Amino acid sequence: MAMTGVLRPGHVQIRVLDLEDAVRHYRDVLGLEETGRDASGRVYLKAWDERDHNSVILRQDDRAGIDFMAFKVDSDATLDKLEADLRAHGVTTTRIPAGELLQTGERVRFEIPSGHQIELYARKTFVGSELGQKDPKPYMAKFDKGIAPMRLDHALLYGPNVDKVLEIFTQVLGFHLTEYVTLPDSDVKGALWLSCSNKAHDIAFVIHPEPGKLHHVSFYMESWERVLRAADILASNDVKVDIGPTRHGITRGGTIYAWDPSGNRFETFWGGNSSYPDLPPIEWSWEGLGEGGGLDVAARKMHETFLTVVT
Ligand code: M3P
Ligand code: FE
């Protein structure tokens, strides 16, 4: 598949209650690399297999949650075109100047009907991975520091108007719907998994009365074995685990959900289906999500925290 338009999740800005506690978590327990700090005090990090300067930005605030999630697009021309397409669809956009985030070009920011701030950008400084671009080794011992995911993978966001969000992502931004859950006794799609790539999902939504909420930010693990190793690291650092290790029926990915020190949920995720835009999406019923193992294949039940604990 030729990848054009929107390429991948590029960065998330996460609000944390105590910056240095959060840095200890994201850098030392999760094992991301700190790549910078800016004048406003925000901390920038990236995972070992990412080549652009940053993918996670931590901002201290008195309220946890997500400020915005951004997607990298393939060119400045695509950025201009998608901005025009969003406006034609009735979405208000604003331009944030290059450099407002370290090593990151101009961003187009817009609010989607679920109350989340989404951004598109075309440029971020290529810093490379420590493995290099020529004849790279597969592995470095230092990648064993912490959980050490390969990359930022996706986020699951909670908010209202999921039907309108589906329209924007599929009709304007070129995503395809990979899986969805219908609400009890209805055809209404209450949860969506959306991909701009060949992955099982790059962003997902669950319907929720309060706008702009974060369910989790997900990091991609190299193997199921590394997810199990993550469970040991979480336990030895007294990190509170929500669910797992188990497998999601939806996406078929291996998973652990756990909480950062501010109560933001994160996921260590491995595997998952491939997706293609020509394939019809997989449908899950509400019972399928719970007892059918959509959420948790091993426990085959709905976990109350899945629907109620968000930041
Ligand atoms: C995911 C996710 C669920 C399946 C989820 C798959 C929640 O990767 O978004 O956590 O049923
Ligand atoms: Fe996830």
mmCIF file of C-alpha atoms and ligand atoms in Angstrom:
data_model
loop_
_atom_site.group_PDB
_atom_site.id
_atom_site.type_symbol
_atom_site.label_atom_id
_atom_site.label_comp_id
_atom_site.label_asym_id
_atom_site.label_seq_id
_atom_site.Cartn_x
_atom_site.Cartn_y
_atom_site.Cartn_z
ATOM 1 C CA MET A 1 0.000 0.000 0.000
ATOM 2 C CA ALA A 2 1.363 3.392 -0.899
ATOM 3 C CA MET A 3 1.332 5.539 2.218
ATOM 4 C CA THR A 4 0.283 9.079 1.422
ATOM 5 C CA GLY A 5 -1.525 11.823 3.281
ATOM 6 C CA VAL A 6 -1.585 11.191 7.021
ATOM 7 C CA LEU A 7 1.345 8.883 7.874
ATOM 8 C CA ARG A 8 1.273 8.071 11.592
ATOM 9 C CA PRO A 9 0.745 9.296 15.136
ATOM 10 C CA GLY A 10 3.565 11.778 15.713
ATOM 11 C CA HIS A 11 3.228 13.143 19.219
ATOM 12 C CA VAL A 12 0.984 13.408 22.238
ATOM 13 C CA GLN A 13 1.196 16.116 24.886
ATOM 14 C CA ILE A 14 0.246 14.636 28.255
ATOM 15 C CA ARG A 15 -0.630 16.688 31.361
ATOM 16 C CA VAL A 16 1.013 15.458 34.553
ATOM 17 C CA LEU A 17 0.600 16.588 38.148
ATOM 18 C CA ASP A 18 4.281 16.459 39.100
ATOM 19 C CA LEU A 19 6.805 16.835 36.307
ATOM 20 C CA GLU A 20 9.775 15.124 37.928
ATOM 21 C CA ASP A 21 7.650 12.152 39.107
ATOM 22 C CA ALA A 22 6.381 11.867 35.554
ATOM 23 C CA VAL A 23 9.886 12.040 34.094
ATOM 24 C CA ARG A 24 10.981 9.233 36.422
ATOM 25 C CA HIS A 25 8.047 7.179 35.157
ATOM 26 C CA TYR A 26 8.307 7.875 31.406
ATOM 27 C CA ARG A 27 12.114 7.892 31.273
ATOM 28 C CA ASP A 28 13.198 5.372 33.919
ATOM 29 C CA VAL A 29 10.272 2.926 34.182
ATOM 30 C CA LEU A 30 8.837 3.107 30.661
ATOM 31 C CA GLY A 31 12.342 3.648 29.306
ATOM 32 C CA LEU A 32 11.809 6.519 26.853
ATOM 33 C CA GLU A 33 14.768 8.750 26.072
ATOM 34 C CA GLU A 34 14.597 12.402 27.133
ATOM 35 C CA THR A 35 15.393 14.515 24.052
ATOM 36 C CA GLY A 36 14.822 18.040 25.322
ATOM 37 C CA ARG A 37 13.163 20.595 27.598
ATOM 38 C CA ASP A 38 11.732 23.913 26.459
ATOM 39 C CA ALA A 39 11.503 27.375 27.976
ATOM 40 C CA SER A 40 8.020 26.663 29.361
ATOM 41 C CA GLY A 41 9.345 23.595 31.195
ATOM 42 C CA ARG A 42 7.862 20.894 28.973
ATOM 43 C CA VAL A 43 9.852 17.648 28.731
ATOM 44 C CA TYR A 44 10.255 15.866 25.367
ATOM 45 C CA LEU A 45 10.867 12.135 24.955
ATOM 46 C CA LYS A 46 11.085 9.497 22.247
ATOM 47 C CA ALA A 47 11.205 5.696 22.092
ATOM 48 C CA TRP A 48 14.341 3.880 20.905
ATOM 49 C CA ASP A 49 13.067 2.935 17.439
ATOM 50 C CA GLU A 50 11.623 6.360 16.651
ATOM 51 C CA ARG A 51 13.698 8.619 14.386
ATOM 52 C CA ASP A 52 11.975 11.979 14.780
ATOM 53 C CA HIS A 53 12.947 14.216 17.700
ATOM 54 C CA ASN A 54 10.005 13.573 20.023
ATOM 55 C CA SER A 55 6.770 11.654 20.399
ATOM 56 C CA VAL A 56 5.782 12.296 24.028
ATOM 57 C CA ILE A 57 5.684 15.764 25.592
ATOM 58 C CA LEU A 58 4.979 16.121 29.328
ATOM 59 C CA ARG A 59 3.445 19.336 30.668
ATOM 60 C CA GLN A 60 2.865 19.952 34.360
ATOM 61 C CA ASP A 61 -0.651 21.072 35.244
ATOM 62 C CA ASP A 62 -3.090 20.639 38.118
ATOM 63 C CA ARG A 63 -5.279 18.352 35.981
ATOM 64 C CA ALA A 64 -4.111 15.121 34.283
ATOM 65 C CA GLY A 65 -5.166 14.208 30.725
ATOM 66 C CA ILE A 66 -4.173 14.899 27.127
ATOM 67 C CA ASP A 67 -3.633 18.350 25.612
ATOM 68 C CA PHE A 68 -3.453 17.137 22.006
ATOM 69 C CA MET A 69 -2.541 14.262 19.718
ATOM 70 C CA ALA A 70 -0.764 14.949 16.441
ATOM 71 C CA PHE A 71 -0.315 13.066 13.181
ATOM 72 C CA LYS A 72 2.574 13.515 10.774
ATOM 73 C CA VAL A 73 1.599 14.065 7.133
ATOM 74 C CA ASP A 74 3.772 13.423 4.075
ATOM 75 C CA SER A 75 4.369 17.008 2.877
ATOM 76 C CA ASP A 76 3.632 20.703 3.293
ATOM 77 C CA ALA A 77 1.253 20.414 0.315
ATOM 78 C CA THR A 78 -0.723 17.701 2.122
ATOM 79 C CA LEU A 79 -0.836 19.866 5.250
ATOM 80 C CA ASP A 80 -2.328 22.746 3.229
ATOM 81 C CA LYS A 81 -4.773 20.472 1.433
ATOM 82 C CA LEU A 82 -6.015 18.732 4.578
ATOM 83 C CA GLU A 83 -6.439 22.091 6.293
ATOM 84 C CA ALA A 84 -8.579 23.306 3.376
ATOM 85 C CA ASP A 85 -10.559 20.037 3.392
ATOM 86 C CA LEU A 86 -11.195 20.330 7.144
ATOM 87 C CA ARG A 87 -12.468 23.888 6.693
ATOM 88 C CA ALA A 88 -14.703 22.814 3.812
ATOM 89 C CA HIS A 89 -16.113 20.185 6.186
ATOM 90 C CA GLY A 90 -16.925 22.924 8.718
ATOM 91 C CA VAL A 91 -14.004 22.296 11.076
ATOM 92 C CA THR A 92 -12.240 25.397 12.431
ATOM 93 C CA THR A 93 -8.453 25.176 12.181
ATOM 94 C CA THR A 94 -5.620 27.276 13.587
ATOM 95 C CA ARG A 95 -1.937 27.358 12.658
ATOM 96 C CA ILE A 96 0.659 27.029 15.392
ATOM 97 C CA PRO A 97 4.040 28.414 14.350
ATOM 98 C CA ALA A 98 7.084 26.237 13.717
ATOM 99 C CA GLY A 99 9.245 25.946 16.810
ATOM 100 C CA GLU A 100 6.415 26.296 19.325
ATOM 101 C CA LEU A 101 7.201 22.635 20.041
ATOM 102 C CA LEU A 102 10.911 21.841 19.985
ATOM 103 C CA GLN A 103 12.244 20.657 16.599
ATOM 104 C CA THR A 104 8.726 20.621 15.139
ATOM 105 C CA GLY A 105 7.368 22.513 12.128
ATOM 106 C CA GLU A 106 4.135 24.404 11.721
ATOM 107 C CA ARG A 107 1.066 22.561 13.034
ATOM 108 C CA VAL A 108 -2.570 22.708 12.003
ATOM 109 C CA ARG A 109 -4.704 22.310 15.101
ATOM 110 C CA PHE A 110 -8.441 21.629 15.240
ATOM 111 C CA GLU A 111 -10.996 20.475 17.750
ATOM 112 C CA ILE A 112 -13.027 17.407 16.828
ATOM 113 C CA PRO A 113 -16.630 16.933 18.035
ATOM 114 C CA SER A 114 -15.504 14.632 20.864
ATOM 115 C CA GLY A 115 -13.761 17.662 22.384
ATOM 116 C CA HIS A 116 -10.180 16.582 21.609
ATOM 117 C CA GLN A 117 -7.481 18.772 20.065
ATOM 118 C CA ILE A 118 -5.939 17.035 17.048
ATOM 119 C CA GLU A 119 -2.948 18.350 15.095
ATOM 120 C CA LEU A 120 -1.330 17.714 11.732
ATOM 121 C CA TYR A 121 2.240 18.652 10.871
ATOM 122 C CA ALA A 122 4.682 17.825 8.086
ATOM 123 C CA ARG A 123 8.077 18.474 9.658
ATOM 124 C CA LYS A 124 9.973 17.312 12.712
ATOM 125 C CA THR A 125 13.750 17.043 12.973
ATOM 126 C CA PHE A 126 15.077 13.613 12.053
ATOM 127 C CA VAL A 127 17.477 12.679 14.850
ATOM 128 C CA GLY A 128 17.671 8.981 13.967
ATOM 129 C CA SER A 129 17.803 6.002 16.256
ATOM 130 C CA GLU A 130 21.020 5.041 18.006
ATOM 131 C CA LEU A 131 21.122 1.959 15.784
ATOM 132 C CA GLY A 132 21.895 4.209 12.831
ATOM 133 C CA GLN A 133 20.596 4.188 9.283
ATOM 134 C CA LYS A 134 23.332 2.050 7.698
ATOM 135 C CA ASP A 135 23.941 -1.633 8.508
ATOM 136 C CA PRO A 136 22.207 -1.234 11.865
ATOM 137 C CA LYS A 137 22.550 -3.861 14.567
ATOM 138 C CA PRO A 138 19.174 -5.240 15.685
ATOM 139 C CA TYR A 139 19.595 -4.430 19.338
ATOM 140 C CA MET A 140 21.587 -2.513 21.939
ATOM 141 C CA ALA A 141 21.890 -3.596 25.569
ATOM 142 C CA LYS A 142 20.856 -0.104 26.695
ATOM 143 C CA PHE A 143 17.379 -0.753 25.239
ATOM 144 C CA ASP A 144 16.865 -3.075 28.197
ATOM 145 C CA LYS A 145 16.600 -0.058 30.486
ATOM 146 C CA GLY A 146 12.967 0.036 31.523
ATOM 147 C CA ILE A 147 10.050 -1.324 29.537
ATOM 148 C CA ALA A 148 11.596 0.093 26.345
ATOM 149 C CA PRO A 149 8.749 0.189 23.809
ATOM 150 C CA MET A 150 9.686 0.699 20.150
ATOM 151 C CA ARG A 151 7.371 3.604 19.475
ATOM 152 C CA LEU A 152 4.227 5.538 20.300
ATOM 153 C CA ASP A 153 1.481 3.408 18.716
ATOM 154 C CA HIS A 154 -2.000 4.887 19.229
ATOM 155 C CA ALA A 155 -4.318 6.556 21.716
ATOM 156 C CA LEU A 156 -7.841 5.721 22.860
ATOM 157 C CA LEU A 157 -9.913 8.853 23.504
ATOM 158 C CA TYR A 158 -13.307 9.206 25.229
ATOM 159 C CA GLY A 159 -15.899 11.835 24.328
ATOM 160 C CA PRO A 160 -19.283 12.572 22.722
ATOM 161 C CA ASN A 161 -20.291 12.736 19.022
ATOM 162 C CA VAL A 162 -18.335 9.685 17.944
ATOM 163 C CA ASP A 163 -20.432 9.542 14.715
ATOM 164 C CA LYS A 164 -19.168 13.008 13.689
ATOM 165 C CA VAL A 165 -15.599 12.036 14.612
ATOM 166 C CA LEU A 166 -15.923 9.007 12.302
ATOM 167 C CA GLU A 167 -16.959 11.313 9.442
ATOM 168 C CA ILE A 168 -13.966 13.613 9.891
ATOM 169 C CA PHE A 169 -11.411 10.826 10.110
ATOM 170 C CA THR A 170 -12.770 8.760 7.209
ATOM 171 C CA GLN A 171 -14.174 11.427 4.851
ATOM 172 C CA VAL A 172 -11.572 14.161 5.361
ATOM 173 C CA LEU A 173 -8.375 12.680 6.779
ATOM 174 C CA GLY A 174 -8.328 9.406 4.808
ATOM 175 C CA PHE A 175 -8.450 6.958 7.722
ATOM 176 C CA HIS A 176 -10.352 3.657 7.457
ATOM 177 C CA LEU A 177 -12.528 2.105 10.142
ATOM 178 C CA THR A 178 -11.023 -1.250 11.182
ATOM 179 C CA GLU A 179 -13.346 -2.360 14.005
ATOM 180 C CA TYR A 180 -16.302 -0.918 15.903
ATOM 181 C CA VAL A 181 -18.632 -1.744 18.784
ATOM 182 C CA THR A 182 -22.381 -1.150 18.617
ATOM 183 C CA LEU A 183 -24.205 0.093 21.714
ATOM 184 C CA PRO A 184 -26.589 -2.330 23.486
ATOM 185 C CA ASP A 185 -29.710 -3.100 21.406
ATOM 186 C CA SER A 186 -28.836 -0.586 18.698
ATOM 187 C CA ASP A 187 -26.884 -0.041 15.484
ATOM 188 C CA VAL A 188 -25.159 3.058 16.876
ATOM 189 C CA LYS A 189 -21.392 2.817 16.810
ATOM 190 C CA GLY A 190 -20.245 3.523 20.361
ATOM 191 C CA ALA A 191 -16.564 2.724 19.864
ATOM 192 C CA LEU A 192 -14.307 3.067 16.805
ATOM 193 C CA TRP A 193 -10.843 1.825 15.855
ATOM 194 C CA LEU A 194 -9.395 3.868 12.986
ATOM 195 C CA SER A 195 -6.232 3.416 10.944
ATOM 196 C CA CYS A 196 -4.306 5.720 8.603
ATOM 197 C CA SER A 197 -1.873 2.909 7.854
ATOM 198 C CA ASN A 198 -1.655 -0.859 7.708
ATOM 199 C CA LYS A 199 -1.895 -1.091 11.521
ATOM 200 C CA ALA A 200 -4.889 -2.355 13.501
ATOM 201 C CA HIS A 201 -5.455 1.234 14.641
ATOM 202 C CA ASP A 202 -3.731 4.581 14.948
ATOM 203 C CA ILE A 203 -6.472 6.192 17.042
ATOM 204 C CA ALA A 204 -9.627 4.913 18.731
ATOM 205 C CA PHE A 205 -12.696 6.472 20.348
ATOM 206 C CA VAL A 206 -15.297 5.393 22.884
ATOM 207 C CA ILE A 207 -18.492 7.381 23.349
ATOM 208 C CA HIS A 208 -18.580 9.201 26.693
ATOM 209 C CA PRO A 209 -20.616 12.147 28.022
ATOM 210 C CA GLU A 210 -17.633 14.256 29.065
ATOM 211 C CA PRO A 211 -15.588 15.722 26.178
ATOM 212 C CA GLY A 212 -11.835 15.577 25.656
ATOM 213 C CA LYS A 213 -10.990 12.642 27.904
ATOM 214 C CA LEU A 214 -7.992 10.310 27.659
ATOM 215 C CA HIS A 215 -8.426 6.562 28.124
ATOM 216 C CA HIS A 216 -4.856 5.608 27.262
ATOM 217 C CA VAL A 217 -1.753 6.338 25.256
ATOM 218 C CA SER A 218 -0.270 3.157 23.821
ATOM 219 C CA PHE A 219 3.327 2.138 23.210
ATOM 220 C CA TYR A 220 4.335 -0.638 20.853
ATOM 221 C CA MET A 221 6.359 -3.575 22.190
ATOM 222 C CA GLU A 222 8.631 -5.734 20.080
ATOM 223 C CA SER A 223 7.197 -9.043 21.291
ATOM 224 C CA TRP A 224 4.712 -10.672 23.652
ATOM 225 C CA GLU A 225 7.717 -11.694 25.730
ATOM 226 C CA ARG A 226 8.561 -8.007 26.145
ATOM 227 C CA VAL A 227 4.978 -7.327 27.323
ATOM 228 C CA LEU A 228 5.426 -10.006 30.008
ATOM 229 C CA ARG A 229 8.762 -8.481 30.957
ATOM 230 C CA ALA A 230 6.953 -5.117 31.210
ATOM 231 C CA ALA A 231 4.590 -6.697 33.783
ATOM 232 C CA ASP A 232 7.597 -7.565 35.961
ATOM 233 C CA ILE A 233 9.034 -4.074 35.620
ATOM 234 C CA LEU A 234 5.682 -2.481 36.511
ATOM 235 C CA ALA A 235 5.378 -4.724 39.585
ATOM 236 C CA SER A 236 8.912 -4.063 40.751
ATOM 237 C CA ASN A 237 8.307 -0.302 40.481
ATOM 238 C CA ASP A 238 4.902 -0.473 42.233
ATOM 239 C CA VAL A 239 3.112 0.840 39.150
ATOM 240 C CA LYS A 240 -0.616 0.220 39.443
ATOM 241 C CA VAL A 241 -1.870 -2.140 36.708
ATOM 242 C CA ASP A 242 -5.459 -1.928 35.402
ATOM 243 C CA ILE A 243 -5.737 -4.973 33.074
ATOM 244 C CA GLY A 244 -3.368 -7.664 31.840
ATOM 245 C CA PRO A 245 -1.149 -9.043 30.613
ATOM 246 C CA THR A 246 -3.842 -10.371 28.279
ATOM 247 C CA ARG A 247 -4.974 -10.091 24.683
ATOM 248 C CA HIS A 248 -7.665 -7.809 23.274
ATOM 249 C CA GLY A 249 -10.143 -9.591 20.996
ATOM 250 C CA ILE A 250 -10.551 -6.235 19.272
ATOM 251 C CA THR A 251 -7.324 -5.704 17.273
ATOM 252 C CA ARG A 252 -6.029 -9.073 18.702
ATOM 253 C CA GLY A 253 -3.159 -7.152 20.322
ATOM 254 C CA GLY A 254 -1.370 -8.311 23.470
ATOM 255 C CA THR A 255 -1.724 -5.714 26.203
ATOM 256 C CA ILE A 256 -1.206 -4.335 29.671
ATOM 257 C CA TYR A 257 -3.104 -1.232 30.805
ATOM 258 C CA ALA A 258 -1.495 0.593 33.732
ATOM 259 C CA TRP A 259 -1.461 4.095 35.235
ATOM 260 C CA ASP A 260 1.281 6.722 35.308
ATOM 261 C CA PRO A 261 1.840 8.595 38.620
ATOM 262 C CA SER A 262 -0.752 11.236 37.600
ATOM 263 C CA GLY A 263 -3.447 8.645 36.827
ATOM 264 C CA ASN A 264 -3.078 8.765 33.038
ATOM 265 C CA ARG A 265 -3.535 5.263 31.682
ATOM 266 C CA PHE A 266 -0.909 3.916 29.304
ATOM 267 C CA GLU A 267 -0.682 0.637 27.413
ATOM 268 C CA THR A 268 2.151 -1.673 26.424
ATOM 269 C CA PHE A 269 0.794 -3.183 23.209
ATOM 270 C CA TRP A 270 2.087 -5.884 20.924
ATOM 271 C CA GLY A 271 0.897 -7.377 17.632
ATOM 272 C CA GLY A 272 -2.564 -6.671 16.392
ATOM 273 C CA ASN A 273 -4.232 -7.233 13.046
ATOM 274 C CA SER A 274 -3.094 -5.779 9.783
ATOM 275 C CA SER A 275 -5.661 -3.521 8.162
ATOM 276 C CA TYR A 276 -6.415 -2.502 4.572
ATOM 277 C CA PRO A 277 -8.807 0.210 3.453
ATOM 278 C CA ASP A 278 -10.769 -2.111 1.127
ATOM 279 C CA LEU A 279 -11.746 -4.560 3.883
ATOM 280 C CA PRO A 280 -15.067 -4.073 5.674
ATOM 281 C CA PRO A 281 -14.650 -3.251 9.363
ATOM 282 C CA ILE A 282 -15.128 -5.935 12.013
ATOM 283 C CA GLU A 283 -18.275 -5.461 14.082
ATOM 284 C CA TRP A 284 -18.496 -6.184 17.815
ATOM 285 C CA SER A 285 -21.666 -6.225 19.872
ATOM 286 C CA TRP A 286 -21.706 -4.770 23.387
ATOM 287 C CA GLU A 287 -21.715 -8.344 24.777
ATOM 288 C CA GLY A 288 -18.847 -9.173 22.419
ATOM 289 C CA LEU A 289 -16.801 -6.333 23.906
ATOM 290 C CA GLY A 290 -17.254 -7.762 27.428
ATOM 291 C CA GLU A 291 -18.202 -11.449 27.667
ATOM 292 C CA GLY A 292 -17.049 -12.065 24.084
ATOM 293 C CA GLY A 293 -13.507 -11.100 24.975
ATOM 294 C CA GLY A 294 -13.281 -7.952 22.816
ATOM 295 C CA LEU A 295 -11.602 -6.131 25.668
ATOM 296 C CA ASP A 296 -9.971 -9.054 27.497
ATOM 297 C CA VAL A 297 -9.736 -12.450 25.822
ATOM 298 C CA ALA A 298 -8.485 -14.186 28.980
ATOM 299 C CA ALA A 299 -11.038 -12.815 31.470
ATOM 300 C CA ARG A 300 -13.933 -12.532 28.958
ATOM 301 C CA LYS A 301 -15.730 -9.857 30.930
ATOM 302 C CA MET A 302 -16.222 -6.114 30.986
ATOM 303 C CA HIS A 303 -13.868 -4.402 33.421
ATOM 304 C CA GLU A 304 -15.640 -1.567 35.191
ATOM 305 C CA THR A 305 -12.534 0.640 35.022
ATOM 306 C CA PHE A 306 -12.577 0.431 31.206
ATOM 307 C CA LEU A 307 -15.775 2.490 31.063
ATOM 308 C CA THR A 308 -15.297 4.751 34.064
ATOM 309 C CA VAL A 309 -11.642 5.669 34.682
ATOM 310 C CA VAL A 310 -10.349 8.354 32.302
ATOM 311 C CA THR A 311 -8.323 11.551 32.685
HETATM 312 C C1 M3P B 1 -6.620 -1.603 21.853
HETATM 313 C C2 M3P B 1 -6.907 -0.507 22.716
HETATM 314 C C3 M3P B 1 -10.728 -3.074 23.452
HETATM 315 C C4 M3P B 1 -9.651 -3.352 22.530
HETATM 316 C C5 M3P B 1 -8.681 -2.500 22.468
HETATM 317 C C6 M3P B 1 -7.556 -2.564 21.641
HETATM 318 C C7 M3P B 1 -10.668 -1.944 24.331
HETATM 319 O O1 M3P B 1 -5.438 -1.587 21.425
HETATM 320 O O2 M3P B 1 -7.330 0.507 22.189
HETATM 321 O O3 M3P B 1 -6.603 -0.604 23.865
HETATM 322 O O4 M3P B 1 -11.679 -3.783 23.490
HETATM 323 FE FE FE B 2 -4.863 0.495 23.014
#
